[in-house]
Short mmCIF file of C-alpha atoms and ligand atoms in Angstrom, two decimals:
data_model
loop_
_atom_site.label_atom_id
_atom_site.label_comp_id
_atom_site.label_asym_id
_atom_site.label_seq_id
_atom_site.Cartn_x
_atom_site.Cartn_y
_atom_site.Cartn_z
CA UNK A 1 3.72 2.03 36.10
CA UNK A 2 4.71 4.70 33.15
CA UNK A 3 6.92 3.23 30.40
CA UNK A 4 9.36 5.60 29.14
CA UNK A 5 9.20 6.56 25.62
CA UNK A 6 12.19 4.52 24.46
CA UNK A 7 10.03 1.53 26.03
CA UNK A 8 6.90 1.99 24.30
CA UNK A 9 9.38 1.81 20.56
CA UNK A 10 8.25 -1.69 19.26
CA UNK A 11 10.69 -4.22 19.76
CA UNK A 12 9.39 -7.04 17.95
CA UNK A 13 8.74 -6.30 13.94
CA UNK A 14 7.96 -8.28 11.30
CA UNK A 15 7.59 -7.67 7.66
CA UNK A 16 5.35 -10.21 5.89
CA UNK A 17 6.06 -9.85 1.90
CA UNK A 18 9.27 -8.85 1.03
CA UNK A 19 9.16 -7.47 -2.58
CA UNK A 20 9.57 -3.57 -3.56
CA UNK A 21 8.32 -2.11 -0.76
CA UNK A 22 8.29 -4.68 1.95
CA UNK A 23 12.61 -4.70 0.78
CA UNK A 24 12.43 -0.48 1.41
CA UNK A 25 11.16 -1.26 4.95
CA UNK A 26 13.45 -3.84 5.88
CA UNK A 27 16.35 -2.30 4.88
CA UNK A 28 15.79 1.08 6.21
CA UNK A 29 14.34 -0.14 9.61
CA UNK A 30 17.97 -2.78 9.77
CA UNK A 31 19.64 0.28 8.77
CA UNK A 32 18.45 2.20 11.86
CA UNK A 33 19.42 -0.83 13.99
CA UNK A 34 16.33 -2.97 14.44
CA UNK A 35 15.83 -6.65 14.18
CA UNK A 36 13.76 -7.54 11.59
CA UNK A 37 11.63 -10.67 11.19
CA UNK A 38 10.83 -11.60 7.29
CA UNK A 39 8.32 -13.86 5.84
CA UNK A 40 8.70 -14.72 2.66
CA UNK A 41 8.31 -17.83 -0.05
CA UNK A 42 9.89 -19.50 -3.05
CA UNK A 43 13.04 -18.00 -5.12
CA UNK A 44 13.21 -14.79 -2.74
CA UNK A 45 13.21 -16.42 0.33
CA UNK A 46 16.19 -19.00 -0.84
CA UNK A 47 17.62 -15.19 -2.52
CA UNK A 48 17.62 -13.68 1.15
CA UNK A 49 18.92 -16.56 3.13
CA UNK A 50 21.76 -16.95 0.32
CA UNK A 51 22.76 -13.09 -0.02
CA UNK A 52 20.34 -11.16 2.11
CA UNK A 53 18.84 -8.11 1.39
CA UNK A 54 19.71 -5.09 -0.82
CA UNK A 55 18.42 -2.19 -0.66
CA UNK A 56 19.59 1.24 -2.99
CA UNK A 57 18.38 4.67 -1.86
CA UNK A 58 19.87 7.70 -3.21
CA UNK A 59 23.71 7.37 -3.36
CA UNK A 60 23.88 4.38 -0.75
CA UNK A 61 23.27 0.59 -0.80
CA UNK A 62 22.06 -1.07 2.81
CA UNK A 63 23.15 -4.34 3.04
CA UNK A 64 21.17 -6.20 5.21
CA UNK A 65 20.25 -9.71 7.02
CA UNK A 66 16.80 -9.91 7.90
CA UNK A 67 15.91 -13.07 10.17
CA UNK A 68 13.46 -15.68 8.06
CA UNK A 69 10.75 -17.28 9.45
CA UNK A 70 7.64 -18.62 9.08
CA UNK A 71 4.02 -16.99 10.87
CA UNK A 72 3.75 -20.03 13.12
CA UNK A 73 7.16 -20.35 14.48
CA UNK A 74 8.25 -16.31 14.51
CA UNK A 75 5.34 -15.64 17.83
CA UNK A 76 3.69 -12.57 18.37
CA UNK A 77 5.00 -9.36 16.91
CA UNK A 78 4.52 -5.79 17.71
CA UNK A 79 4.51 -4.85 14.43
CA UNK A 80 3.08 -6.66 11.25
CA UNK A 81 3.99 -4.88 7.74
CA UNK A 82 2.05 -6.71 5.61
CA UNK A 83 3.78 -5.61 1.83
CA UNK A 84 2.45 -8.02 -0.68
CA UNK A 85 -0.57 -7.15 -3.30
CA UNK A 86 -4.01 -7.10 -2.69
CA UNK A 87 -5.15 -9.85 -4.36
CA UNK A 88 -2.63 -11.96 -2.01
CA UNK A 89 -3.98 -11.33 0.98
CA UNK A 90 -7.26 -13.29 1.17
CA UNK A 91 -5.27 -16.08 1.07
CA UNK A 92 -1.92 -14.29 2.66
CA UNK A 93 -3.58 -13.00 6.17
CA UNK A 94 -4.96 -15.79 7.32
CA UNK A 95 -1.41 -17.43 7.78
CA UNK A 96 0.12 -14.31 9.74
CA UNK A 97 -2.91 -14.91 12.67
CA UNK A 98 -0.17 -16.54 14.55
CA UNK A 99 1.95 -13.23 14.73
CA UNK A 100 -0.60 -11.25 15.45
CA UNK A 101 -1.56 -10.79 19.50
CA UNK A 102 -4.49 -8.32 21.30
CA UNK A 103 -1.98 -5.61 20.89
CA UNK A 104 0.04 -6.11 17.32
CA UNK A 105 -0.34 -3.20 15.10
CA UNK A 106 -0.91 -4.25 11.32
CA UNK A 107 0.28 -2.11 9.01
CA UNK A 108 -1.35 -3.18 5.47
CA UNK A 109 1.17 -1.50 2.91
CA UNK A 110 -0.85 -2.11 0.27
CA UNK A 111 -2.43 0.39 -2.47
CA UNK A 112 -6.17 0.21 -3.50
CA UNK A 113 -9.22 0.07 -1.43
CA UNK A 114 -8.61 -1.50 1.67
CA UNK A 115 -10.60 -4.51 3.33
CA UNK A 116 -10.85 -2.76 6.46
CA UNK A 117 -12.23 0.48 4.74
CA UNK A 118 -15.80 0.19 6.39
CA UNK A 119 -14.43 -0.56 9.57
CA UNK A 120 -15.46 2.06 12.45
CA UNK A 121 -16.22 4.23 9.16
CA UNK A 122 -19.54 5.70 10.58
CA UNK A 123 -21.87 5.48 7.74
CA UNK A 124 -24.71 4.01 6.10
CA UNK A 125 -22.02 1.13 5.01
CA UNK A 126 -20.32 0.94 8.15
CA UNK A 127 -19.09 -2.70 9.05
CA UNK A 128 -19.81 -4.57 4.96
CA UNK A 129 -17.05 -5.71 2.99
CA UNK A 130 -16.05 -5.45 -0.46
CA UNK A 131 -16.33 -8.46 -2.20
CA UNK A 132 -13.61 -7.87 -4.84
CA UNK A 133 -10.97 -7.58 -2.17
CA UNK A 134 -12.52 -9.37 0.78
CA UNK A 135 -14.21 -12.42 -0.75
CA UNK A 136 -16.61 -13.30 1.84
CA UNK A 137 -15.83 -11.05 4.27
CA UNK A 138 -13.26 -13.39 5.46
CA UNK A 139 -10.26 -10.48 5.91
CA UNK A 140 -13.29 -8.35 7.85
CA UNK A 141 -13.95 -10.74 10.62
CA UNK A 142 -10.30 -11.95 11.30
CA UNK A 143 -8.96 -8.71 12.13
CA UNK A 144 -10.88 -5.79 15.09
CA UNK A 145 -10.39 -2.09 13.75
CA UNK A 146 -7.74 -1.98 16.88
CA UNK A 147 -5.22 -4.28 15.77
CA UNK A 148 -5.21 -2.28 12.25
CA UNK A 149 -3.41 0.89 11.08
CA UNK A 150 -4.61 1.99 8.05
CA UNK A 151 -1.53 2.97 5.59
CA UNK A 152 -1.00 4.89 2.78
CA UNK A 153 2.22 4.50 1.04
CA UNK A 154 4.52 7.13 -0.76
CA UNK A 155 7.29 4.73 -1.40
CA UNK A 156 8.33 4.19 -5.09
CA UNK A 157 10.41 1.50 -5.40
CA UNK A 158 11.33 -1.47 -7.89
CA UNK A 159 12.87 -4.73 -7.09
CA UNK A 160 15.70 -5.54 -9.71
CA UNK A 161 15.81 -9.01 -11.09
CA UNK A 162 18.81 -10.02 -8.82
CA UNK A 163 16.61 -9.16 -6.12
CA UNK A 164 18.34 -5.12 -5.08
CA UNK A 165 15.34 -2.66 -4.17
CA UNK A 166 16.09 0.77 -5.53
CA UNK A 167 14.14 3.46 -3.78
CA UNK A 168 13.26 6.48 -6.02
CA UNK A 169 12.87 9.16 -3.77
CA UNK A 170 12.20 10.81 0.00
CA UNK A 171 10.22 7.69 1.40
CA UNK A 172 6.94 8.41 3.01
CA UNK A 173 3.90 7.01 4.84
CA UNK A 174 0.77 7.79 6.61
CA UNK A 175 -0.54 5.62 8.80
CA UNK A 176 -4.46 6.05 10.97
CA UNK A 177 -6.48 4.19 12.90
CA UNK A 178 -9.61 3.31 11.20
CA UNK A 179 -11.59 4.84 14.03
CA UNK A 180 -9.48 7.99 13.78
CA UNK A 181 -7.94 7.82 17.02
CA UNK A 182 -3.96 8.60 17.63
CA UNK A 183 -2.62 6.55 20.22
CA UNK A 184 0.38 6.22 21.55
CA UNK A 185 1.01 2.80 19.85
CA UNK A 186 0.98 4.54 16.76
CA UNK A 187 2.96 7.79 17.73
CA UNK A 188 5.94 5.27 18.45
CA UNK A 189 5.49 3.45 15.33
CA UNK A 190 5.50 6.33 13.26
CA UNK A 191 8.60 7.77 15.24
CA UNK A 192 10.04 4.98 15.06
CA UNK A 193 9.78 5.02 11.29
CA UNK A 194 11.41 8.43 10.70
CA UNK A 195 13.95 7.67 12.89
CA UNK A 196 14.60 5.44 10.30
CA UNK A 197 14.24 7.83 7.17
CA UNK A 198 10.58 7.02 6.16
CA UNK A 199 9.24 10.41 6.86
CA UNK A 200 5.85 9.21 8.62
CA UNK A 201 3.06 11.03 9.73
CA UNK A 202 -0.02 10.27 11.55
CA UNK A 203 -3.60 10.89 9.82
CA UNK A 204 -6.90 11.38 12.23
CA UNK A 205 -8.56 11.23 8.90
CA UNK A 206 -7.33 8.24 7.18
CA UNK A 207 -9.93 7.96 4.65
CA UNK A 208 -9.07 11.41 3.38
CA UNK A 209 -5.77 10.46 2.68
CA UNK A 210 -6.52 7.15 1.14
CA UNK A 211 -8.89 8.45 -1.31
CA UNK A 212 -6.20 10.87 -2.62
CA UNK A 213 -3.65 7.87 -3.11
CA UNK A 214 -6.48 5.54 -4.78
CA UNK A 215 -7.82 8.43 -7.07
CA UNK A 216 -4.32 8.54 -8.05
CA UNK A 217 -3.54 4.98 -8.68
CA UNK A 218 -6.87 4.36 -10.55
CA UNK A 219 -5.71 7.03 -12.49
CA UNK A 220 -2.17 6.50 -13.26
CA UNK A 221 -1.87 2.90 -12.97
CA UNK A 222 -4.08 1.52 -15.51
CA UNK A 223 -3.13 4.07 -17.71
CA UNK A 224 0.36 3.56 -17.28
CA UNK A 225 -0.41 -0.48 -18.60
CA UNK A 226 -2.74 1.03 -21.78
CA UNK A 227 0.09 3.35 -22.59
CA UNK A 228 3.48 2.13 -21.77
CA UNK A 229 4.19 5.67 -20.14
CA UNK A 230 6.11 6.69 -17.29
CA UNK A 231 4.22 8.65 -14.65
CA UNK A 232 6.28 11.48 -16.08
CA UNK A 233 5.00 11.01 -19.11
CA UNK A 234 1.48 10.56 -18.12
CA UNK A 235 1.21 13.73 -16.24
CA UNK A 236 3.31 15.75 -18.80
CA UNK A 237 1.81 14.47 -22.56
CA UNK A 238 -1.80 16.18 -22.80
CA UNK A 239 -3.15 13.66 -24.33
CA UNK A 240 -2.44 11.11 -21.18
CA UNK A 241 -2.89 14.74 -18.45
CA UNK A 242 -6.48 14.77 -20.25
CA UNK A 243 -6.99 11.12 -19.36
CA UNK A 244 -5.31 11.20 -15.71
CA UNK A 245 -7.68 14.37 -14.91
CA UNK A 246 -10.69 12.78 -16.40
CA UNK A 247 -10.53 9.57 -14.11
CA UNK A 248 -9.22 11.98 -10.98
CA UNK A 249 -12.20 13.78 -11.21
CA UNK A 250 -14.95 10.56 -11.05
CA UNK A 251 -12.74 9.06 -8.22
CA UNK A 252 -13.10 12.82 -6.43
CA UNK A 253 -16.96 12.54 -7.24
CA UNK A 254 -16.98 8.96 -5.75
CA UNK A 255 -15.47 9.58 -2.53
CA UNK A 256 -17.89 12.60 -1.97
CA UNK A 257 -20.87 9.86 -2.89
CA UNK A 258 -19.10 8.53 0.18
CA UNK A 259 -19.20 11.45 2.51
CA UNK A 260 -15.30 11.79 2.05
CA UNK A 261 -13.36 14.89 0.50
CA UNK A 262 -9.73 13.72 -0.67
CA UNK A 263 -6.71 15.11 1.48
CA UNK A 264 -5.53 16.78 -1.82
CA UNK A 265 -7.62 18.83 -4.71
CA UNK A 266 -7.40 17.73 -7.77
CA UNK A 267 -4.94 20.21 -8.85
CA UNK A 268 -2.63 19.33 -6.13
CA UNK A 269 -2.55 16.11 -7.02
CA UNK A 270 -1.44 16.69 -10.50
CA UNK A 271 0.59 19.21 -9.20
CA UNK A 272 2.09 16.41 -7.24
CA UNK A 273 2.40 14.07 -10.02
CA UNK A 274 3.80 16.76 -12.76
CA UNK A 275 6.74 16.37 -9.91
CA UNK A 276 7.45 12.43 -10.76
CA UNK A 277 10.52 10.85 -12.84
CA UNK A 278 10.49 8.42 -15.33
CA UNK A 279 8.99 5.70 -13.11
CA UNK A 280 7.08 2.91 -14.04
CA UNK A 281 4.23 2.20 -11.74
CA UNK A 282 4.22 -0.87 -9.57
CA UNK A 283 1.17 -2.04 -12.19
CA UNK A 284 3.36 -1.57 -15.30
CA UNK A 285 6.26 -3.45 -13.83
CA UNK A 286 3.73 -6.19 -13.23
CA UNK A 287 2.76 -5.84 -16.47
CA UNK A 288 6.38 -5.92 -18.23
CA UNK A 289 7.04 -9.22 -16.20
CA UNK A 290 3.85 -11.30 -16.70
CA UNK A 291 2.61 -10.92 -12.69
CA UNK A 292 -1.12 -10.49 -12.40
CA UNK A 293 -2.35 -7.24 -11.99
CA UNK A 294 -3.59 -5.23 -9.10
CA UNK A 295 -7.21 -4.21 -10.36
CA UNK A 296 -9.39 -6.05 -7.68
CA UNK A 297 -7.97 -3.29 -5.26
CA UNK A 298 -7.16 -0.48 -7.27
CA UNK A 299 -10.58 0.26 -9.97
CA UNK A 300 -12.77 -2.95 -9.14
CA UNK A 301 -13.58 -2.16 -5.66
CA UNK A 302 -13.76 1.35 -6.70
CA UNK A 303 -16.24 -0.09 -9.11
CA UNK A 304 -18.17 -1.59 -6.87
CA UNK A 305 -18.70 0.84 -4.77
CA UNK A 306 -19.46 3.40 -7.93
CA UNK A 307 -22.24 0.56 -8.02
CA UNK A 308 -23.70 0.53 -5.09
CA UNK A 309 -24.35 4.79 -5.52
CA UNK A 310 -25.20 4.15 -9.07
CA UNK A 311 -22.59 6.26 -10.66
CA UNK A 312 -20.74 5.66 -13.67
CA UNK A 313 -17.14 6.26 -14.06
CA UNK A 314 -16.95 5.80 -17.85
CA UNK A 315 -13.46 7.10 -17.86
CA UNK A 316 -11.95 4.93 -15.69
CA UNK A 317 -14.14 1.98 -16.89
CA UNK A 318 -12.92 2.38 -20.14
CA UNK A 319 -9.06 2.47 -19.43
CA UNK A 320 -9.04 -0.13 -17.31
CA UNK A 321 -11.04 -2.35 -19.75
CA UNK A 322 -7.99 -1.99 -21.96
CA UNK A 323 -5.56 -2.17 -19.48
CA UNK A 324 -7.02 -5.72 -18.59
CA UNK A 325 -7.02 -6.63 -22.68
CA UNK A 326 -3.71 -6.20 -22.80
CA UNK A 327 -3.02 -7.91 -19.69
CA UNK A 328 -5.35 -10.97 -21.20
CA UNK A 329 -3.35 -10.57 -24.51
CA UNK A 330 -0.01 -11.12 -23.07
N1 NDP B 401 6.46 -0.58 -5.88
C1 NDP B 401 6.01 0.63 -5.66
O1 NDP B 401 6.65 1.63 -6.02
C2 NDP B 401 4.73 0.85 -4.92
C3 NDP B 401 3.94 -0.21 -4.52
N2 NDP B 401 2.83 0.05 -3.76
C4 NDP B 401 1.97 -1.03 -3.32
O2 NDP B 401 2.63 -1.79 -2.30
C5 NDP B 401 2.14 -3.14 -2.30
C6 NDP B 401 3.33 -4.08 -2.42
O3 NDP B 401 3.88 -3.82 -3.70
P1 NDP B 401 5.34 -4.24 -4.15
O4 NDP B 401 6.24 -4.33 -3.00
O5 NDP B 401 5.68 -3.33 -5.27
O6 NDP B 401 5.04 -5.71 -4.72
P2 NDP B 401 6.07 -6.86 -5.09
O7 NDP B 401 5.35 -7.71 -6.06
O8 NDP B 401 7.37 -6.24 -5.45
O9 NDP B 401 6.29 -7.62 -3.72
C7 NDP B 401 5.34 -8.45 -3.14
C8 NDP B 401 6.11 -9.54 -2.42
O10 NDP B 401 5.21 -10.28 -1.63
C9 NDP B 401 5.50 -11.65 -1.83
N3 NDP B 401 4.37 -12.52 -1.55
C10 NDP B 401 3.17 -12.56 -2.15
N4 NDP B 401 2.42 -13.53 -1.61
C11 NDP B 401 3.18 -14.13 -0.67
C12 NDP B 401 2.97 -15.23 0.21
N5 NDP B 401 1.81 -15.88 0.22
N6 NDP B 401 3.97 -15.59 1.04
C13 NDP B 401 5.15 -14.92 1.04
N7 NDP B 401 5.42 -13.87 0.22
C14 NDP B 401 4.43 -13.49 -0.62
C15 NDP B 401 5.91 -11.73 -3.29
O11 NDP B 401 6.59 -12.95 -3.53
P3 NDP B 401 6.46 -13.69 -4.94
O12 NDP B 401 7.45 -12.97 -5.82
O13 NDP B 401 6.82 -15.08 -4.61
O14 NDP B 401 5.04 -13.51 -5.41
C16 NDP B 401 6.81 -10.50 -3.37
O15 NDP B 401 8.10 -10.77 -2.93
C17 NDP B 401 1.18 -3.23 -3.50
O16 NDP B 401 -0.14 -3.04 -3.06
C18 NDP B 401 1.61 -2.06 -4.39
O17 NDP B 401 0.60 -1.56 -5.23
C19 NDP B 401 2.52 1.32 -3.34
C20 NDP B 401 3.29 2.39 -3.72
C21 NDP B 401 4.39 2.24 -4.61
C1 KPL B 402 2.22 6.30 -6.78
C2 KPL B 402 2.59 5.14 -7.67
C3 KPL B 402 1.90 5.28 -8.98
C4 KPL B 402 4.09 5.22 -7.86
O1 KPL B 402 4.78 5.07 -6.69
C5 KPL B 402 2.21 3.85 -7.06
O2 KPL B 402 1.59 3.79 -6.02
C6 KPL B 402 2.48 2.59 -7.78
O3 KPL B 402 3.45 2.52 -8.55
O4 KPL B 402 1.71 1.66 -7.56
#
């Protein structure tokens, strides 16, 4: 039998991680009227069942009351956000299995290279993992291509200490199937998601659009650590532009190594960036408040596979060597 449209909108969602971005999705998606299942741990799970969620974006504040649960007794979901950093989900994944069915979507909002990038990629590589954000291969094997979405986010947010989420910003995603297909799973996902203000769009070249976002994370979020700057600052003091164009430039050379031209040239993405407040990246906030930082994902992997072509990246070698002094130093 056809299902309507309406039908086919996913009824069951969960969102596993609930800091700065996993907050911006909850809130928005309770705004628009939709149940949503949380998993989360320690202080900001006892935060959300006392005062439940916060969320700030532009001049209104979403209170909302998202159910808690845990993987094993919330059942299968139609959608799985998974919002938590890289280096957490080795250990993080594993525990959603029971939420995740032959037909859940995952939708990995996470920045740096993902574990599923050689997935249905095609190439000489196609079907290895990365050791720096798969160890083992582990993340690989649980999850087929199908139940995945790749996602690249355009969400800047920061969670406050009392645990608000202030969204800075028009929202944004992209989301693709790591074989390229667009399905109708997705298409009602991502419609779903503008209907609730995160302006979502569907990429048959996911790959492209993830290489733009990682070249400009490796090259702003280090960076950002070594220097204390805003990304307005980093894209607008010449001595920190020189810097961001020198490292956007090796991670545009990389991704050609790998047979993939970013969905933005590298003027467009300064262009893009030159466009930025006075943010702090999600890497310097870690930073300011002692949390580990995210270079597995964002420049290690891209290290790695640098590596395995033989090619350099002195640039971004260099910065991120101080960025992780300074971490070490803290
Ligand atoms: N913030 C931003 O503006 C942007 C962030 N991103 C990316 O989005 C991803 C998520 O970042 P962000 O939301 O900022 O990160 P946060 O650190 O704000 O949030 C991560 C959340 O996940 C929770 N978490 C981690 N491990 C577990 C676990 N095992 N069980 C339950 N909860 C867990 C953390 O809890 P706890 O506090 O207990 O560790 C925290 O609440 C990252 O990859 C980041 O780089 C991308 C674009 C912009
Ligand atoms: C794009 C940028 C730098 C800001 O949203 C980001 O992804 C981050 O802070 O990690």
């Amino acid at each position: 039998m056809e299902r309507s449209v309406t039908s086919r909108r996913p009824r069951r969602i969960c969102v596993a991680g609930v800091g700065a971005i996993g907050g911006a999705i909850t809130g928005l998606l309770m705004e628009a009227g939709h149940a949503v299942h949380v998993v989360a741990r320690g202080a900001r799970r006892a935060q959300l069942a006392a005062t439940g969620l916060a969320v700030r974006s532009g001049t209104r504040t979403i209170h909302a009351r998202p159910l808690l649960g845990e993987p094993a007794d919330l059942g299968v979901q139609d959608v799985l956000f998974v919002a938590v950093k890289a280096q957490a989900l080795p250990e993080f994944l594993p525990r959603l299995m029971p939420m995740i069915g032959p037909g859940t979507i995952v939708v990995p909002a996470v920045n740096g290279l993902p574990w599923w990038y050689f997935q249905k990629e095609g190439g000489r590589f196609d079907g290895s993992s990365v050791e720096t954000v798969d160890p083992g291969g582990v993340l690989m094997r649980l999850l087929p291509a199908g139940n995945i979405a790749g996602c690249v986010v355009y969400i800047t947010a920061q969670m406050q200490a009392d645990g608000a989420v202030d969204i800075i910003g028009a929202p944004r995603l992209i989301l693709g199937r790591p074989d390229g297909q667009r399905d109708l799973v997705i298409a009602d996902l991502a419609a779903t998601l503008s209907d609730a203000g995160i302006g979502t769009s569907i990429s048959t070249a996911i790959r492209a659009d993830l290489w733009t976002k990682m070249a400009l994370n490796l090259a702003t979020n280090p960076l950002s650590v070594m220097s204390g700057a805003t990304l307005h600052a980093l894209f607008h003091r010449p001595d920190l532009l020189e810097s961001v164009r020198a490292v956007l430039r090796e991670a545009e050379a990389l991704a050609g190594l790998y047979g993939v031209r970013p969905s933005m040239s590298l003027d467009a993405m300064v262009e893009r960036g030159r466009a930025a407040g006075p943010f702090e990246t999600s890497m310097l906030q870690d930073f300011r408040r002692g949390a580990p930082l995210e270079l597995g994902a964002i420049a290690d992997a891209l290290f790695a596979l640098a590596d395995r072509m033989g090619f350099a990246m002195p640039a971004a070698r260099a910065i991120v060597g101080q960025a992780r002094g300074l971490a070490t130093a803290r």
